[in-house]
Tab-separated table of C-alpha atoms and ligand atoms in Angstrom:
chain	number	residue	atom	x	y	z
A	15	MET	CA	99.228	229.788	183.382
A	16	ALA	CA	99.453	230.957	179.792
A	17	THR	CA	96.264	229.769	178.117
A	18	LYS	CA	97.100	228.218	174.783
A	19	THR	CA	94.228	225.859	174.039
A	20	PRO	CA	90.438	226.244	174.291
A	21	TYR	CA	90.241	223.818	177.213
A	22	GLN	CA	93.037	225.620	179.075
A	23	ARG	CA	91.067	228.831	178.616
A	24	PHE	CA	87.979	227.163	180.090
A	25	ILE	CA	90.016	225.840	183.024
A	26	LYS	CA	91.347	229.318	183.777
A	27	ASN	CA	87.781	230.649	184.096
A	28	LEU	CA	86.657	227.559	186.002
A	29	LYS	CA	89.505	227.835	188.513
A	30	ASP	CA	88.704	231.483	189.211
A	31	ALA	CA	85.111	230.488	190.024
A	32	MET	CA	86.139	227.449	192.069
A	33	GLU	CA	88.444	229.640	194.146
A	34	VAL	CA	85.642	232.064	195.010
A	35	LEU	CA	83.216	229.212	195.771
A	36	LYS	CA	85.764	227.442	197.997
A	37	LEU	CA	85.023	224.012	196.575
A	38	SER	CA	86.354	220.812	198.143
A	39	PRO	CA	89.194	218.885	196.434
A	40	MET	CA	86.677	216.197	195.344
A	41	GLU	CA	84.338	218.793	193.811
A	42	LYS	CA	87.222	220.403	191.973
A	43	LYS	CA	88.431	217.070	190.679
A	44	LEU	CA	84.998	216.267	189.223
A	45	LEU	CA	84.871	219.604	187.411
A	46	LEU	CA	88.387	219.635	186.004
A	47	GLU	CA	87.787	216.801	183.500
A	48	PRO	CA	84.727	215.692	181.494
A	49	GLN	CA	82.862	212.590	182.634
A	50	HIS	CA	83.173	210.903	179.211
A	51	ASN	CA	85.538	211.563	176.310
A	52	LEU	CA	84.142	209.558	173.395
A	53	LYS	CA	86.201	209.327	170.208
A	54	LYS	CA	85.544	207.396	167.002
A	55	SER	CA	86.686	207.358	163.432
A	56	LEU	CA	83.842	207.614	160.905
A	57	SER	CA	84.249	205.984	157.480
A	58	ILE	CA	82.168	206.854	154.458
A	59	LYS	CA	82.354	206.151	150.751
A	60	ARG	CA	83.124	209.339	148.827
A	61	ASP	CA	81.329	210.108	145.567
A	62	ASP	CA	84.455	209.031	143.646
A	63	GLY	CA	84.149	205.528	145.161
A	64	LYS	CA	87.110	205.893	147.532
A	65	ASN	CA	86.787	205.415	151.297
A	66	ALA	CA	87.482	208.317	153.617
A	67	SER	CA	87.564	208.522	157.379
A	68	PHE	CA	87.042	211.430	159.736
A	69	PRO	CA	87.802	211.792	163.472
A	70	ALA	CA	84.610	212.315	165.485
A	71	PHE	CA	83.976	213.259	169.101
A	72	ARG	CA	81.206	213.355	171.662
A	73	ILE	CA	82.391	214.783	174.919
A	74	GLN	CA	80.060	214.599	177.908
A	75	TYR	CA	81.308	217.030	180.503
A	76	ASN	CA	78.754	216.844	183.309
A	77	ASN	CA	75.171	215.615	183.789
A	78	ALA	CA	74.532	216.510	187.431
A	79	ARG	CA	71.723	218.897	186.452
A	80	GLY	CA	70.092	216.736	183.768
A	81	PRO	CA	70.818	214.888	180.512
A	82	TYR	CA	73.889	215.982	178.575
A	83	LYS	CA	73.046	218.686	176.014
A	84	GLY	CA	74.992	220.409	173.274
A	85	GLY	CA	75.520	220.786	169.564
A	86	ILE	CA	77.704	219.018	167.031
A	87	ARG	CA	80.090	221.038	164.861
A	88	TYR	CA	81.596	220.110	161.520
A	89	HIS	CA	84.894	221.920	161.099
A	90	PRO	CA	88.461	221.115	159.953
A	91	GLU	CA	89.765	222.382	163.309
A	92	ALA	CA	87.281	220.559	165.542
A	93	ASP	CA	89.611	218.471	167.717
A	94	GLU	CA	89.330	216.840	171.101
A	95	ASP	CA	90.553	219.849	173.067
A	96	GLU	CA	88.167	222.254	171.375
A	97	VAL	CA	85.154	219.945	171.737
A	98	LYS	CA	86.057	219.390	175.398
A	99	ALA	CA	86.026	223.131	176.045
A	100	LEU	CA	82.728	223.565	174.212
A	101	ALA	CA	81.160	220.683	176.191
A	102	ALA	CA	82.212	222.271	179.462
A	103	LEU	CA	80.906	225.677	178.380
A	104	MET	CA	77.537	224.024	177.642
A	105	ALA	CA	77.278	222.758	181.241
A	106	VAL	CA	77.955	226.230	182.618
A	107	LYS	CA	75.528	227.738	180.090
A	108	THR	CA	72.583	225.435	180.888
A	109	ALA	CA	73.193	226.114	184.596
A	110	VAL	CA	73.320	229.898	184.085
A	111	VAL	CA	69.923	229.881	182.350
A	112	GLY	CA	68.582	227.309	184.799
A	113	ILE	CA	67.348	224.684	182.343
A	114	PRO	CA	67.476	221.010	183.428
A	115	PHE	CA	70.428	219.855	181.343
A	116	GLY	CA	74.102	219.095	181.735
A	117	GLY	CA	76.683	219.872	179.090
A	118	ALA	CA	78.163	218.013	176.126
A	119	LYS	CA	79.434	218.764	172.651
A	120	GLY	CA	80.183	216.835	169.504
A	121	GLY	CA	82.368	217.392	166.520
A	122	ILE	CA	83.445	215.869	163.248
A	123	GLN	CA	86.830	216.994	161.945
A	124	CYS	CA	85.922	217.658	158.318
A	125	ASP	CA	85.488	220.488	155.853
A	126	PRO	CA	81.769	220.353	155.030
A	127	LYS	CA	82.343	222.711	152.071
A	128	THR	CA	84.164	219.902	150.282
A	129	LEU	CA	81.428	217.299	150.865
A	130	SER	CA	78.479	216.645	148.588
A	131	ALA	CA	74.961	216.477	150.046
A	132	ARG	CA	75.067	212.695	149.855
A	133	GLU	CA	78.429	212.516	151.609
A	134	LEU	CA	77.208	214.896	154.295
A	135	GLN	CA	74.201	212.696	154.924
A	136	GLU	CA	76.377	209.560	155.062
A	137	LEU	CA	78.718	211.189	157.554
A	138	SER	CA	75.867	212.441	159.755
A	139	ARG	CA	74.275	209.000	159.878
A	140	ALA	CA	77.679	207.423	160.619
A	141	TYR	CA	78.023	209.766	163.598
A	142	VAL	CA	74.782	208.500	165.106
A	143	ARG	CA	75.728	204.863	164.469
A	144	ALA	CA	79.058	205.426	166.213
A	145	PHE	CA	77.634	207.078	169.337
A	146	LYS	CA	74.101	205.636	169.504
A	147	GLU	CA	74.493	203.984	172.944
A	148	HIS	CA	75.501	207.304	174.431
A	149	LEU	CA	72.655	209.356	172.907
A	150	GLY	CA	68.923	209.476	173.670
A	151	PRO	CA	66.199	211.834	174.961
A	152	ASP	CA	67.085	211.083	178.596
A	153	ILE	CA	70.829	210.620	178.082
A	154	ASP	CA	72.421	213.102	175.709
A	155	ILE	CA	70.595	215.378	173.261
A	156	PRO	CA	72.601	216.874	170.351
A	157	ALA	CA	71.731	220.020	168.381
A	158	PRO	CA	73.178	222.204	165.620
A	159	ASP	CA	76.421	224.132	166.025
A	160	VAL	CA	78.955	225.548	163.535
A	161	ASN	CA	78.156	224.225	160.013
A	162	THR	CA	75.365	221.876	161.132
A	163	THR	CA	71.782	222.480	160.050
A	164	PRO	CA	68.167	221.385	160.684
A	165	ALA	CA	68.515	219.005	157.699
A	166	ILE	CA	71.456	217.288	159.418
A	167	MET	CA	69.430	217.012	162.653
A	168	ALA	CA	66.653	215.321	160.645
A	169	TRP	CA	69.021	212.694	159.188
A	170	MET	CA	70.432	212.042	162.646
A	171	ARG	CA	66.999	211.568	164.208
A	172	ASP	CA	65.947	209.293	161.349
A	173	GLU	CA	69.068	207.156	161.787
A	174	TYR	CA	68.574	206.963	165.548
A	175	GLU	CA	64.912	205.938	165.227
A	176	LYS	CA	65.793	203.239	162.703
A	177	LEU	CA	68.573	201.841	164.890
A	178	THR	CA	66.541	201.873	168.086
A	179	ARG	CA	63.187	201.026	166.431
A	180	SER	CA	61.629	203.883	168.354
A	181	TYR	CA	59.832	207.198	167.924
A	182	ALA	CA	62.215	209.702	169.429
A	183	PRO	CA	61.544	213.344	168.492
A	184	ALA	CA	63.238	214.469	171.733
A	185	MET	CA	66.564	212.755	170.977
A	186	ILE	CA	67.849	215.830	169.105
A	187	THR	CA	66.902	219.517	168.820
A	188	GLY	CA	67.188	222.094	166.074
A	189	LYS	CA	65.122	219.875	163.771
A	190	PRO	CA	63.194	221.271	160.793
A	191	LEU	CA	59.718	222.621	161.671
A	192	SER	CA	58.132	219.921	159.508
A	193	TYR	CA	59.844	217.199	161.556
A	194	ASP	CA	58.959	218.234	165.125
A	195	GLY	CA	61.247	221.242	165.311
A	196	SER	CA	60.250	224.213	167.444
A	197	ARG	CA	59.096	227.577	166.263
A	198	GLY	CA	61.722	230.200	166.954
A	199	ARG	CA	64.648	227.762	167.279
A	200	ASP	CA	66.397	229.108	164.172
A	201	THR	CA	66.496	232.685	165.467
A	202	ALA	CA	66.811	231.831	169.189
A	203	THR	CA	70.560	232.351	169.700
A	204	ALA	CA	70.474	235.868	168.276
A	205	ARG	CA	67.140	236.720	169.913
A	206	GLY	CA	68.430	235.766	173.344
A	207	GLY	CA	71.482	238.004	172.863
A	208	PHE	CA	69.289	240.775	171.511
A	209	PHE	CA	66.994	240.714	174.587
A	210	ILE	CA	70.036	241.046	176.849
A	211	LEU	CA	71.501	243.895	174.810
A	212	GLN	CA	68.210	245.807	174.851
A	213	GLU	CA	67.963	245.412	178.627
A	214	LEU	CA	71.567	246.493	179.034
A	215	ILE	CA	71.320	249.628	176.942
A	216	GLU	CA	68.008	250.618	178.555
A	217	GLY	CA	69.673	250.186	181.954
A	218	GLU	CA	72.401	252.589	180.871
A	219	ALA	CA	69.857	255.012	179.400
A	220	LEU	CA	71.399	254.654	175.929
A	221	ASP	CA	69.426	255.007	172.707
A	222	SER	CA	69.793	252.332	170.018
A	223	LYS	CA	69.539	255.062	167.372
A	224	ASN	CA	72.927	256.406	168.435
A	225	LEU	CA	74.729	253.075	168.630
A	226	ARG	CA	77.029	251.563	165.996
A	227	VAL	CA	77.468	247.820	165.884
A	228	VAL	CA	80.031	245.503	164.275
A	229	VAL	CA	79.062	241.852	163.764
A	230	GLN	CA	81.738	239.237	163.052
A	231	GLY	CA	80.307	236.139	161.390
A	232	PHE	CA	77.296	235.893	159.107
A	233	GLY	CA	76.071	232.384	159.858
A	234	ASN	CA	72.742	231.755	161.525
A	235	ALA	CA	73.476	233.694	164.716
A	236	GLY	CA	75.393	236.610	163.153
A	237	ALA	CA	73.016	237.227	160.251
A	238	THR	CA	69.910	237.061	162.454
A	239	MET	CA	71.528	239.406	164.979
A	240	ALA	CA	72.483	241.934	162.286
A	241	ASN	CA	68.872	241.915	161.058
A	242	LEU	CA	67.398	242.289	164.550
A	243	LEU	CA	69.719	245.183	165.363
A	244	HIS	CA	69.078	246.941	162.065
A	245	GLY	CA	65.327	246.541	162.605
A	246	ALA	CA	65.599	248.044	166.104
A	247	GLY	CA	67.338	251.185	164.861
A	248	TYR	CA	70.989	250.399	165.604
A	249	THR	CA	73.472	251.259	162.862
A	250	VAL	CA	75.204	248.077	161.747
A	251	VAL	CA	78.483	249.467	160.378
A	252	ALA	CA	80.271	246.218	159.497
A	253	VAL	CA	79.683	242.510	158.991
A	254	SER	CA	81.940	239.685	157.869
A	255	ASP	CA	82.124	235.996	157.057
A	256	SER	CA	85.079	233.634	156.708
A	257	HIS	CA	86.098	235.360	153.435
A	258	GLY	CA	86.280	238.856	154.953
A	259	GLY	CA	84.030	241.789	155.723
A	260	ILE	CA	82.596	245.089	154.616
A	261	TYR	CA	82.403	248.376	156.491
A	262	SER	CA	80.460	251.554	156.000
A	263	GLU	CA	80.401	254.442	158.441
A	264	ASP	CA	76.861	255.252	157.282
A	265	GLY	CA	75.628	251.758	158.067
A	266	ILE	CA	74.849	248.786	155.885
A	267	ASP	CA	71.604	246.956	155.223
A	268	PRO	CA	71.906	243.350	156.457
A	269	VAL	CA	68.886	242.296	154.401
A	270	SER	CA	70.587	243.129	151.129
A	271	ILE	CA	73.876	241.611	152.375
A	272	GLU	CA	72.029	238.389	153.132
A	273	LYS	CA	70.555	238.380	149.651
A	274	TYR	CA	74.002	238.666	148.069
A	275	LYS	CA	75.503	236.162	150.479
A	276	LYS	CA	72.880	233.627	149.364
A	277	LYS	CA	73.584	234.373	145.720
A	278	THR	CA	77.383	234.645	145.766
A	279	GLY	CA	78.416	232.822	148.953
A	280	SER	CA	79.996	235.858	150.615
A	281	VAL	CA	78.984	239.097	152.359
A	282	THR	CA	81.190	241.081	149.984
A	283	GLY	CA	79.483	239.448	146.983
A	284	GLN	CA	77.719	242.686	146.039
A	285	TYR	CA	81.089	244.284	145.290
A	286	CYS	CA	83.723	241.605	144.899
A	287	LYS	CA	84.322	238.441	142.915
A	288	GLY	CA	87.042	236.544	144.753
A	289	SER	CA	89.721	239.124	145.500
A	290	VAL	CA	88.707	241.426	142.654
A	291	CYS	CA	86.414	244.235	143.803
A	292	ASP	CA	84.471	246.948	141.972
A	293	THR	CA	86.208	249.854	143.712
A	294	GLU	CA	84.164	252.479	141.871
A	295	LYS	CA	80.897	251.018	143.134
A	296	MET	CA	82.357	250.696	146.623
A	297	LYS	CA	83.403	254.348	146.622
A	298	LEU	CA	79.979	255.389	145.420
A	299	ASP	CA	78.261	253.404	148.183
A	300	ARG	CA	80.856	254.634	150.725
A	301	VAL	CA	81.758	251.039	151.553
A	302	ARG	CA	85.201	249.589	152.300
A	303	GLN	CA	86.477	246.014	152.369
A	304	VAL	CA	88.029	244.890	155.690
A	305	SER	CA	89.683	241.721	156.945
A	306	ASN	CA	88.267	239.844	159.905
A	307	GLU	CA	91.128	241.149	162.056
A	308	GLN	CA	90.565	244.780	161.035
A	309	LEU	CA	86.833	244.408	161.602
A	310	LEU	CA	87.304	243.768	165.331
A	311	GLU	CA	89.191	247.039	165.742
A	312	LEU	CA	86.744	249.281	163.866
A	313	PRO	CA	85.239	252.310	165.600
A	314	CYS	CA	81.884	251.213	167.070
A	315	ASP	CA	79.924	251.025	170.331
A	316	ILE	CA	79.016	247.343	170.330
A	317	LEU	CA	81.017	244.402	168.986
A	318	VAL	CA	79.284	241.078	168.397
A	319	PRO	CA	81.690	238.188	167.724
A	320	ALA	CA	79.424	235.540	166.189
A	321	ALA	CA	81.906	233.239	164.443
A	322	LEU	CA	84.660	231.156	166.002
A	323	ASP	CA	86.691	231.134	169.217
A	324	ASN	CA	89.969	232.839	170.087
A	325	VAL	CA	89.501	236.048	168.062
A	326	ILE	CA	89.824	238.656	170.838
A	327	THR	CA	93.218	237.974	172.354
A	328	GLY	CA	96.056	239.570	174.307
A	329	LYS	CA	97.299	240.924	170.964
A	330	ASN	CA	94.274	242.939	169.856
A	331	ALA	CA	92.282	243.576	173.076
A	332	SER	CA	93.954	246.939	173.611
A	333	LYS	CA	92.889	248.054	170.125
A	334	ILE	CA	89.178	247.256	170.443
A	335	LYS	CA	87.071	250.434	170.283
A	336	ALA	CA	83.699	248.996	171.330
A	337	LYS	CA	82.377	249.670	174.844
A	338	ILE	CA	80.246	246.501	174.916
A	339	ILE	CA	81.134	243.037	173.585
A	340	LEU	CA	78.273	240.566	173.215
A	341	GLU	CA	79.592	237.030	172.629
A	342	LEU	CA	77.292	235.122	170.303
A	343	ALA	CA	80.192	232.816	169.410
A	344	ASN	CA	81.511	230.317	171.925
A	345	GLY	CA	84.888	231.199	173.419
A	346	PRO	CA	85.775	234.270	171.283
A	347	THR	CA	87.690	236.050	174.080
A	348	THR	CA	90.819	234.685	175.772
A	349	PRO	CA	91.526	235.220	179.508
A	350	GLU	CA	94.475	237.461	178.548
A	351	ALA	CA	92.090	239.648	176.550
A	352	ASP	CA	89.548	239.597	179.388
A	353	ASP	CA	92.127	241.144	181.728
A	354	ILE	CA	92.898	243.936	179.283
A	355	LEU	CA	89.222	244.591	178.512
A	356	GLN	CA	88.375	244.733	182.203
A	357	LYS	CA	91.098	247.327	182.817
A	358	ARG	CA	89.740	249.334	179.897
A	359	LYS	CA	86.208	249.080	181.423
A	360	ILE	CA	84.819	247.347	178.340
A	361	LYS	CA	81.781	245.263	179.247
A	362	VAL	CA	81.912	241.678	177.991
A	363	ILE	CA	78.615	239.771	178.054
A	364	PRO	CA	80.007	236.213	177.972
A	365	ASP	CA	79.019	233.354	175.687
A	366	VAL	CA	77.521	231.271	178.516
A	367	LEU	CA	74.901	234.002	178.902
A	368	ALA	CA	74.824	235.931	175.622
A	369	ASN	CA	74.289	232.934	173.315
A	370	ALA	CA	72.223	230.798	175.707
A	371	GLY	CA	69.016	231.589	173.794
A	372	GLY	CA	69.798	228.724	171.406
A	373	VAL	CA	69.919	225.994	174.007
A	374	THR	CA	66.989	227.565	175.840
A	375	VAL	CA	64.711	227.113	172.829
A	376	SER	CA	66.276	223.661	172.358
A	377	TYR	CA	64.896	222.936	175.826
A	378	PHE	CA	61.452	224.116	174.685
A	379	GLU	CA	61.793	221.872	171.618
A	380	TRP	CA	62.747	218.914	173.819
A	381	THR	CA	59.721	219.422	176.080
A	382	GLN	CA	57.477	219.699	173.003
A	383	GLY	CA	59.009	216.475	171.663
A	384	ARG	CA	58.241	214.692	174.900
A	385	SER	CA	54.692	216.009	175.357
A	386	GLY	CA	53.571	216.152	171.734
A	387	GLU	CA	52.585	219.799	172.210
A	388	GLN	CA	53.294	222.537	169.687
A	389	TRP	CA	54.076	225.970	171.009
A	390	THR	CA	53.207	229.171	169.146
A	391	ASP	CA	55.768	231.821	168.159
A	392	ASP	CA	54.484	234.042	170.961
A	393	GLN	CA	54.827	231.308	173.567
A	394	VAL	CA	58.421	230.598	172.552
A	395	ASP	CA	59.370	234.259	172.426
A	396	ARG	CA	57.746	235.094	175.762
A	397	ASP	CA	59.389	232.193	177.576
A	398	LEU	CA	62.768	232.800	175.938
A	399	LYS	CA	62.657	236.416	177.065
A	400	ARG	CA	61.680	235.398	180.591
A	401	VAL	CA	64.416	232.753	180.923
A	402	ILE	CA	67.215	234.815	179.373
A	403	LEU	CA	66.427	238.040	181.249
A	404	THR	CA	66.147	236.169	184.548
A	405	ALA	CA	69.619	234.733	183.882
A	406	TYR	CA	70.943	238.164	182.914
A	407	LYS	CA	69.610	239.700	186.127
A	408	ASP	CA	71.008	236.834	188.223
A	409	VAL	CA	74.439	237.380	186.682
A	410	ARG	CA	74.214	241.167	186.982
A	411	ARG	CA	73.438	240.827	190.687
A	412	GLU	CA	76.711	238.895	191.163
A	413	VAL	CA	78.575	241.505	189.086
A	414	HIS	CA	77.405	244.306	191.345
A	415	ARG	CA	77.686	242.376	194.599
A	416	ARG	CA	81.226	241.162	194.011
A	417	LYS	CA	82.422	243.950	191.680
A	418	ILE	CA	83.638	241.455	189.087
A	419	PRO	CA	83.265	241.125	185.282
A	420	TYR	CA	80.206	239.405	183.788
A	421	ARG	CA	82.125	236.281	182.741
A	422	GLN	CA	83.402	235.659	186.236
A	423	ALA	CA	79.939	236.263	187.682
A	424	ALA	CA	78.316	233.896	185.173
A	425	PHE	CA	80.890	231.189	185.917
A	426	ILE	CA	80.398	231.562	189.669
A	427	LEU	CA	76.624	231.252	189.246
A	428	GLY	CA	76.790	228.329	186.801
A	429	VAL	CA	79.456	226.353	188.667
A	430	LYS	CA	77.602	226.894	191.958
A	431	ARG	CA	74.449	225.389	190.482
A	432	ILE	CA	76.328	222.385	189.055
A	433	VAL	CA	78.016	221.735	192.397
A	434	GLU	CA	74.708	222.056	194.261
A	435	ALA	CA	73.294	219.325	192.006
A	436	MET	CA	76.356	217.127	192.608
A	437	ARG	CA	75.881	217.580	196.346
A	438	VAL	CA	72.163	216.733	196.487
A	439	ARG	CA	72.793	213.686	194.325
A	440	GLY	CA	75.403	212.576	196.842
A	441	TRP	CA	78.296	212.557	194.359
A	442	VAL	CA	80.249	214.649	196.778
A	443	SER	CA	79.808	215.153	200.488
A	444	ASN	CA	77.851	218.225	201.482
A	445	GLY	CA	80.343	220.852	202.566
B	6	LIG	N1	75.269	224.902	169.656
B	6	LIG	C1	74.483	225.775	170.467
B	6	LIG	C2	75.294	226.291	171.653
B	6	LIG	O1	76.492	226.305	171.616
B	6	LIG	C3	73.143	225.169	170.848
B	6	LIG	C4	73.202	223.912	171.663
B	6	LIG	C5	71.848	223.254	171.878
B	6	LIG	O2	70.846	223.773	171.451
B	6	LIG	O3	71.867	222.193	172.502
B	6	LIG	O4	74.758	226.755	172.623
């Protein structure tokens, strides 16, 4: 099957795992489609007084292991198929790290860059009004994803509490610290990936000082990862955002990039205004402008896709120079690319493991919301490290035992755990 859409790509990986696990026809049927596909149209009044409506989704893939869990993304390309794939990936992810959640995802098809703060708040509140019956601390717990922030989580919680006349800090995660958020949630996705990478390179007796890294995407996950890597002695040779990237063989300083990104809106802001760049200054600093496509093919040891899906494909997989790919984004690598990368012996640490730090600290936030406790930074960091490295070792064991790539091993482990839960619940007969 040629995999053209995000959900088809998920199904390809799911089917491979289901084959190995020898699932029954009933078990397969339950995993091939989400339990609930919720779709609404959200209407808001724009600042110019006109009405506008936006398609919105909440897709609940599976809750055998616990309440549905997963972020909400705001993006012009967020459609039903993409949100479906992301919801399914969440279920595999929560199972891989062994936290008591199922998987869901939400999306609003919009371009948040064109919305004012007031419009953004209106839209976020409209989302909660539209799906309120399907959300709740024991039902389905949203969180941030692409283009959604702690401030948006706060509006959503506020709307939910007003509608339900309740106090519900555990109905959503990724909230601001001042509104029952958890310490360490903002850096959790990158930190989880970083712990795995450190373990991996130690296992291969490599030294971070000799390793060059390329990071695609400079949102929360990508920027934090670039900083962590730089701080640990790796040479970050290139970073990018949706406008493009910059590359320097000598390494770049993510802290100064972040400063300029805040000021100018782009990682190339230090050198370029729109498409016009100060080439003299770039030459002097030994820096070069690259496109997002070129960035993926740069000479480096580790590639960290931390932006959107479908960027490493059958077209460019043979040109990737990295030896390790750590997926902080969801779904960046297609099955066609996976086949090529496997033949080339490039290690891919898959999204369902590499970026699971985010939902893991969301779990800590949820438990804090339910108990009223407040964890310290150390507590969060220690438990995140424990959970993520346990998952990494579980997956690695499957890799070595079955001589398969990490993605396949992670899917086998995750799907097995979901099916076990479906069996004990009596959704499917045992065996
Ligand atoms: N959006 C993040 C992810 O894809 C976090 C989800 C969550 O914390 O529930 O894993």
